[in-house]
N, CA, C and O of each residue as an XYZ file, in Angstrom:
528
protein
N      93.761     82.299     29.653
C      94.669     81.783     30.766
C      94.036     80.352     30.655
O      93.281     80.045     29.732
N      94.456     79.371     31.817
C      93.537     78.503     31.854
C      93.358     78.352     33.112
O      94.135     79.182     33.584
N      92.666     77.659     34.275
C      92.277     77.984     35.579
C      93.521     77.216     36.242
O      94.008     77.697     37.265
N      93.952     76.256     35.796
C      95.517     75.901     36.579
C      96.489     77.031     36.684
O      97.075     77.444     37.685
N      96.543     77.464     35.400
C      97.367     78.860     35.821
C      97.055     79.478     36.591
O      97.654     79.487     37.666
N      96.171     80.114     36.392
C      95.762     81.150     37.439
C      95.070     80.666     38.827
O      94.462     81.469     39.535
N      95.206     79.314     39.157
C      95.151     78.780     40.598
C      96.555     79.116     41.271
O      96.620     79.348     42.478
N      97.379     79.130     40.665
C      98.776     79.617     40.627
C      99.677     80.665     41.235
O     100.582     80.775     42.062
N      98.888     81.438     40.317
C      99.576     82.708     40.821
C      99.564     83.437     41.979
O     100.339     84.384     42.115
N      98.458     82.985     43.195
C      99.166     83.615     44.307
C     100.237     82.797     44.826
O     100.705     81.754     44.370
N     100.647     83.677     46.212
C     101.672     83.111     46.587
C     101.284     82.241     47.526
O     100.260     82.556     48.132
N     101.989     80.880     47.926
C     101.783     80.006     48.395
C     103.198     79.839     49.291
O     104.325     79.605     48.856
N     102.586     80.123     51.281
C     103.635     80.608     51.847
C     103.725     79.055     52.788
O     104.286     79.068     53.883
N     103.169     77.874     52.277
C     103.957     76.547     52.993
C     105.147     76.213     53.267
O     105.875     75.741     52.394
N     105.381     76.316     53.981
C     106.882     76.054     54.432
C     107.919     76.964     55.120
O     109.024     76.776     55.629
N     107.098     78.050     54.924
C     107.786     79.048     55.007
C     107.711     80.015     56.281
O     106.608     80.466     55.971
N     108.093     80.867     57.784
C     107.574     81.070     58.346
C     108.034     82.602     58.530
O     108.805     83.090     57.703
N     107.528     83.409     59.685
C     108.281     84.819     59.544
C     109.818     84.561     60.795
O     110.872     85.151     61.029
N     109.602     84.194     60.948
C     111.113     84.136     61.832
C     112.091     85.349     60.880
O     112.054     85.616     59.679
N     112.814     85.826     61.835
C     113.925     86.312     61.000
C     115.159     85.899     60.932
O     115.763     85.451     61.906
N     115.543     85.989     60.016
C     116.788     85.322     59.352
C     117.846     86.204     59.134
O     118.051     87.082     58.295
N     118.753     85.569     60.514
C     120.037     86.660     60.835
C     121.390     86.793     59.861
O     121.435     86.251     58.757
N     122.187     87.370     60.263
C     122.905     88.478     58.927
C     124.247     87.972     59.762
O     124.141     87.586     60.926
N     125.576     88.011     59.034
C     126.635     87.678     59.830
C     126.711     88.317     60.836
O     127.130     87.654     61.784
N     126.407     89.686     61.120
C     126.834     90.570     61.936
C     125.796     90.284     63.286
O     125.976     90.831     64.373
N     124.746     89.380     63.019
C     123.760     88.840     63.800
C     124.709     87.919     64.679
O     125.259     88.229     65.736
N     124.757     87.029     64.174
C     125.969     85.743     64.321
C     127.253     86.176     65.124
O     127.681     85.805     66.217
N     127.650     86.952     64.342
C     128.921     87.146     65.214
C     128.751     88.341     66.691
O     129.603     88.611     67.537
N     127.121     88.937     66.536
C     127.199     89.606     68.236
C     126.911     87.992     69.041
O     127.804     87.454     69.696
N     125.701     87.444     68.880
C     125.246     86.000     69.429
C     127.281     86.027     69.766
O     127.957     86.631     70.599
N     127.511     85.411     69.052
C     129.284     84.263     69.374
C     129.989     85.413     70.257
O     130.764     84.921     71.076
N     129.913     86.943     70.303
C     130.784     87.411     71.252
C     129.471     87.442     72.397
O     129.723     86.297     72.772
N     128.647     87.707     72.988
C     128.263     87.374     73.865
C     128.159     86.619     74.433
O     128.045     86.662     75.658
N     128.163     85.175     73.411
C     127.791     84.057     74.462
C     129.929     83.322     74.976
O     130.236     82.485     75.825
N     130.904     84.158     73.968
C     131.610     84.272     74.962
C     131.731     84.795     76.325
O     131.835     84.333     77.461
N     131.676     85.950     75.755
C     131.311     86.935     76.901
C     130.716     86.672     78.419
O     130.862     87.390     79.407
N     130.058     85.526     78.312
C     129.147     84.967     79.010
C     129.532     83.769     79.597
O     128.921     83.209     80.507
N     130.139     83.540     79.280
C     130.978     81.706     79.112
C     132.291     82.184     80.162
O     132.438     81.669     81.270
N     133.504     83.598     79.438
C     134.411     83.792     80.400
C     134.308     84.311     81.045
O     135.285     84.165     81.779
N     133.133     85.589     81.741
C     133.220     86.015     83.106
C     133.081     85.007     83.933
O     133.720     84.901     84.979
N     132.332     84.288     83.570
C     132.123     82.994     85.019
C     132.716     81.854     85.218
O     132.670     80.972     86.075
N     133.431     82.103     84.003
C     135.161     80.777     84.505
C     136.039     81.677     85.211
O     136.743     81.211     86.107
N     136.113     83.397     84.815
C     136.945     83.891     85.439
C     136.896     84.069     87.145
O     137.810     83.994     87.967
N     135.517     84.323     87.306
C     134.645     84.284     88.940
C     135.467     83.155     89.381
O     136.282     83.175     90.304
N     135.133     82.061     88.541
C     135.998     80.460     89.588
C     136.793     80.449     89.256
O     137.316     79.852     90.197
N     137.682     80.632     88.503
C     138.633     79.942     88.995
C     139.956     81.188     89.792
O     140.938     80.851     90.454
N     139.661     82.174     89.545
C     140.659     83.344     90.725
C     139.799     83.618     91.918
O     140.060     84.559     92.668
N     138.326     82.468     92.201
C     137.794     82.719     93.466
C     137.611     83.998     93.686
O     138.046     84.451     94.745
N     136.796     85.055     92.566
C     136.194     86.435     92.860
C     135.241     86.955     94.305
O     135.163     87.895     95.096
N     134.587     85.561     93.987
C     133.456     85.933     95.470
C     133.647     84.704     95.828
O     133.340     83.728     95.144
N     134.088     84.683     96.754
C     134.016     83.448     97.911
C     133.112     83.020     98.476
O     133.197     81.811     98.694
N     132.083     83.590     98.890
C     130.597     82.697     99.300
C     130.365     81.731     97.871
O     130.254     82.087     96.698
N     130.346     80.471     98.444
C     130.278     79.684     97.626
C     128.116     79.353     97.354
O     127.655     78.471     96.630
N     127.658     79.905     97.808
C     126.080     80.372     97.395
C     125.801     81.748     96.377
O     125.046     81.854     95.411
N     126.545     82.548     96.883
C     126.832     83.744     96.040
C     126.922     83.461     95.148
O     126.054     83.708     94.311
N     128.159     82.716     94.842
C     128.959     82.595     93.313
C     128.304     81.563     92.751
O     128.667     81.501     91.577
N     127.276     80.458     93.078
C     126.184     79.832     92.660
C     125.115     80.409     92.017
O     124.750     80.077     90.889
N     124.497     81.424     92.820
C     123.587     82.278     92.480
C     124.082     82.818     91.039
O     123.509     82.147     90.181
N     124.895     83.738     90.482
C     125.566     84.538     90.159
C     125.801     83.245     88.604
O     125.431     83.383     87.438
N     126.290     82.481     89.039
C     126.596     81.838     88.034
C     125.537     81.139     86.851
O     125.650     80.886     85.652
N     124.292     80.953     88.027
C     123.102     81.095     87.202
C     122.261     82.102     86.815
O     121.352     81.939     86.001
N     122.479     82.970     87.272
C     122.218     84.267     86.479
C     122.894     84.820     85.109
O     122.489     85.698     84.347
N     124.008     84.048     85.054
C     124.932     84.646     84.126
C     124.121     83.095     82.828
O     123.731     83.380     81.696
N     124.072     81.882     83.301
C     123.607     80.873     82.563
C     122.425     81.172     81.883
O     122.143     80.779     80.751
N     121.668     81.954     82.685
C     119.799     81.991     82.458
C     120.374     82.731     81.368
O     120.289     82.268     80.231
N     120.943     83.814     81.581
C     121.391     84.870     80.312
C     121.452     84.201     79.148
O     120.611     84.431     78.279
N     122.798     82.959     78.893
C     123.263     82.788     77.997
C     122.051     82.044     77.303
O     121.884     82.067     76.083
N     121.334     81.473     78.066
C     120.207     80.672     77.162
C     119.265     81.671     76.356
O     118.712     81.642     75.257
N     119.344     82.582     77.436
C     118.205     83.559     76.162
C     119.142     84.282     74.918
O     118.479     84.683     73.962
N     120.746     84.500     74.843
C     121.151     84.768     73.976
C     121.148     83.827     72.944
O     120.916     84.071     71.760
N     121.492     82.423     73.583
C     121.161     81.608     72.031
C     119.776     81.778     71.619
O     119.664     82.582     70.693
N     118.558     81.203     72.077
C     117.534     81.615     71.690
C     117.611     82.634     70.701
O     117.681     82.294     69.520
N     117.606     83.948     71.046
C     117.689     85.379     69.722
C     118.032     85.161     68.916
O     117.522     85.277     67.802
N     119.144     84.720     69.256
C     120.916     84.943     68.671
C     120.646     83.828     67.148
O     120.556     84.106     65.952
N     120.574     82.355     67.992
C     120.805     81.446     67.206
C     119.776     80.669     66.888
O     119.722     80.136     65.780
N     118.685     80.478     67.950
C     117.274     79.674     67.561
C     116.381     80.823     66.750
O     115.222     80.515     66.474
N     116.823     81.996     66.401
C     115.748     83.216     65.848
C     114.837     83.087     66.469
O     113.907     83.555     65.812
N     114.326     82.547     67.822
C     113.107     82.809     68.630
C     112.711     83.858     69.309
O     113.291     84.294     70.304
N     111.199     84.546     68.558
C     111.298     85.751     69.484
C     109.584     85.491     69.042
O     109.137     84.659     68.253
N     108.723     86.690     69.992
C     107.098     86.617     70.234
C     106.213     86.136     68.775
O     105.193     85.448     68.717
N     106.917     86.695     67.773
C     106.345     86.758     66.086
C     106.878     85.233     65.416
O     106.651     85.136     64.210
N     107.502     84.138     66.011
C     108.243     83.121     64.984
C     106.703     82.294     65.634
O     106.135     82.157     66.718
N     106.473     81.808     63.909
C     105.978     80.839     64.050
C     104.378     80.759     64.560
O     103.646     79.820     64.874
N     104.212     82.122     64.489
C     102.935     82.745     64.391
C     102.726     82.518     66.076
O     101.719     81.951     66.501
N     103.851     83.053     67.026
C     103.743     82.939     68.563
C     103.226     81.632     69.111
O     102.199     81.395     69.746
N     104.277     80.783     68.670
C     103.450     79.447     68.727
C     104.527     78.930     69.817
O     104.399     78.562     70.984
N     105.876     79.082     68.773
C     107.662     78.911     69.579
C     107.652     79.449     71.414
O     108.028     78.928     72.464
N     107.071     80.616     71.068
C     107.275     81.867     72.584
C     106.092     81.017     73.101
O     106.611     80.490     74.084
N     104.752     80.531     73.044
C     104.145     79.709     73.728
C     104.276     78.583     74.242
O     103.883     78.324     75.380
N     104.947     77.611     73.335
C     105.874     76.584     74.138
C     107.046     76.462     74.802
O     107.418     75.433     75.367
N     107.767     77.710     74.738
C     108.849     77.967     75.359
C     107.786     78.333     76.795
O     107.979     77.551     77.726
N     106.901     79.227     77.006
C     106.177     79.198     78.198
C     106.012     78.025     78.712
O     106.300     77.769     79.881
N     105.643     77.387     78.083
C     104.753     76.495     78.657
C     105.845     75.334     79.187
O     105.525     74.710     80.199
N     107.222     75.001     78.487
C     107.667     74.529     78.684
C     108.516     74.841     80.367
O     108.756     73.968     81.201
N     108.793     76.127     80.473
C     109.026     76.643     81.781
C     108.472     76.593     82.496
O     109.172     76.273     83.456
N     107.105     76.750     82.895
C     106.136     76.607     83.787
C     105.961     74.970     83.940
O     105.802     74.463     85.050
N     105.992     74.421     83.087
C     106.686     72.652     83.525
C     107.790     72.624     84.843
O     107.502     72.799     86.027
N     109.003     72.377     84.319
C     109.917     73.003     84.755
C     110.275     72.997     86.110
O     110.826     72.172     86.839
N     109.731     74.358     86.296
C     109.095     75.214     87.928
C     108.501     74.148     88.713
O     109.049     73.534     89.629
N     107.464     74.008     88.317
C     106.689     73.216     88.722
C     107.826     71.658     89.480
O     108.262     71.317     90.580
N     107.849     71.268     88.366
C     108.618     69.671     88.947
C     110.146     70.367     89.738
O     110.682     69.805     90.693
N     110.508     71.267     89.310
C     111.461     71.622     89.638
C     111.404     71.600     91.911
O     112.082     71.142     92.831
N     110.181     72.387     91.730
C     109.848     73.567     93.213
C     109.204     71.764     94.004
O     109.309     71.336     95.153
N     108.581     71.152     92.772
C     107.668     70.487     93.562
C     109.184     69.344     94.428
O     109.359     69.070     95.615
N     109.927     68.987     93.288
C     110.822     67.801     93.622
C     111.325     68.462     94.892
O     110.918     67.949     95.934
N     112.132     69.504     94.996
C     112.504     70.053     96.716
C     111.647     70.231     97.172
O     111.811     69.528     98.169
N     110.362     70.821     97.329
C     109.737     70.397     98.414
C     109.363     69.222     98.822
O     109.438     69.265    100.050
N     108.965     68.087     98.459
C     109.226     66.673     98.527
C     110.258     66.093     99.743
O     110.196     65.630    100.882
N     111.297     66.459     98.649
C     112.591     65.766     99.534
C     112.648     66.630    100.853
O     112.896     65.924    101.831
N     112.463     68.146    101.181
C     113.136     68.936    102.301
C     111.626     68.419    102.943
O     111.327     69.352    103.689
N     111.091     67.923    102.983
C     109.851     67.475    103.943
C     109.904     66.167    104.002
O     109.141     65.841    104.910
N     110.566     64.885    103.357
C     111.050     64.155    103.650
C     112.151     63.953    104.563
O     112.062     63.169    105.508
N     113.464     64.813    104.248
C     114.479     65.093    104.819
C     114.092     65.690    106.732
O     114.862     65.714    107.692
N     112.679     66.071    106.651
C     112.406     66.822    107.997
C     111.853     65.575    108.683
O     112.203     65.083    109.756
N     110.809     65.132    107.731
C     109.748     64.392    108.331
C     110.232     63.005    108.787
O     109.879     62.675    109.919
N     110.909     62.228    108.156
C     111.680     60.855    108.325
C     112.845     60.949    108.682
O     113.142     59.848    109.145
N     113.892     61.779    108.756
C     115.396     61.707    109.673
C     115.013     62.895    110.610
O     115.538     63.957    110.278
N     114.239     62.938    111.669
C     114.393     64.089    112.487
C     115.199     63.508    113.725
O     115.945     64.361    114.205
N     115.242     62.282    114.365
C     116.332     61.602    115.677
C     117.760     61.221    115.077
O     118.809     61.157    115.718
N     117.552     60.939    113.468
C     119.029     60.181    112.936
C     120.039     60.785    113.331
O     120.222     59.837    114.094
N     121.019     61.562    113.589
C     121.792     61.924    113.985
C     122.309     61.826    115.705
O     123.341     61.451    116.262
N     121.411     62.202    116.019
C     121.021     60.905    117.730
C     121.431     59.937    117.689
O     122.548     59.763    118.176
N     120.731     58.863    117.095
C     120.293     57.481    117.150
C     122.130     56.782    116.806
O     122.896     56.099    117.486
N     122.243     57.547    115.091
C     123.570     57.181    114.846
C     125.100     56.800    116.183
O     125.790     55.829    116.494
N     124.941     58.512    116.657
C     126.068     58.791    117.767
C     125.904     57.586    118.805
O     126.808     56.753    118.857
N     124.430     57.420    119.897
C     124.066     56.722    120.280
C     124.935     55.307    120.135
O     125.768     54.866    120.926
N     124.398     54.631    118.643
C     125.004     53.457    117.883
C     126.412     53.360    118.078
O     126.782     52.373    118.714
N     127.399     54.265    117.624
C     128.792     53.967    117.827
C     129.138     54.221    119.135
O     130.154     53.529    119.200
N     128.983     54.864    120.540
C     128.917     54.620    121.563
C     128.849     53.673    122.782
O     129.170     53.733    123.969
N     127.935     52.218    121.437
C     127.791     51.399    122.262
C     128.669     50.212    121.569
O     128.654     49.101    122.100
N     129.185     50.365    120.771
C     129.446     49.677    120.155
C     130.708     48.899    120.796
O     131.450     49.810    121.161
N     131.377     47.556    121.143
C     132.468     47.087    121.857
C     133.592     47.362    121.450
O     134.584     46.963    122.059
């Protein structure tokens, strides 16, 4: 046997990952969950099941977050073992950045509104009263 043939006897894993490949049953389960997680919020909004808009918004956000997880698991095949765990690490890093960006933006906007506009409504009413 030549040296060239011996060097190719080992299994080459380049280009293959350990991500599970889904079956038709897996895709159908994901599709069913995605449809249900879309239909329920649609029903909640259209039939005005939850009259309080803040509570409804929180419920819709929860359904949206669950649907994101369903898509990542059933369609993107993400788990803790895919790509040696790097996919999950990248996802966690992205989520941390999004939380920092959103919370920082909300914090800055709240403080700008509080500190820059303290007497704005009073001044506007005085200006309207003084119009000729």
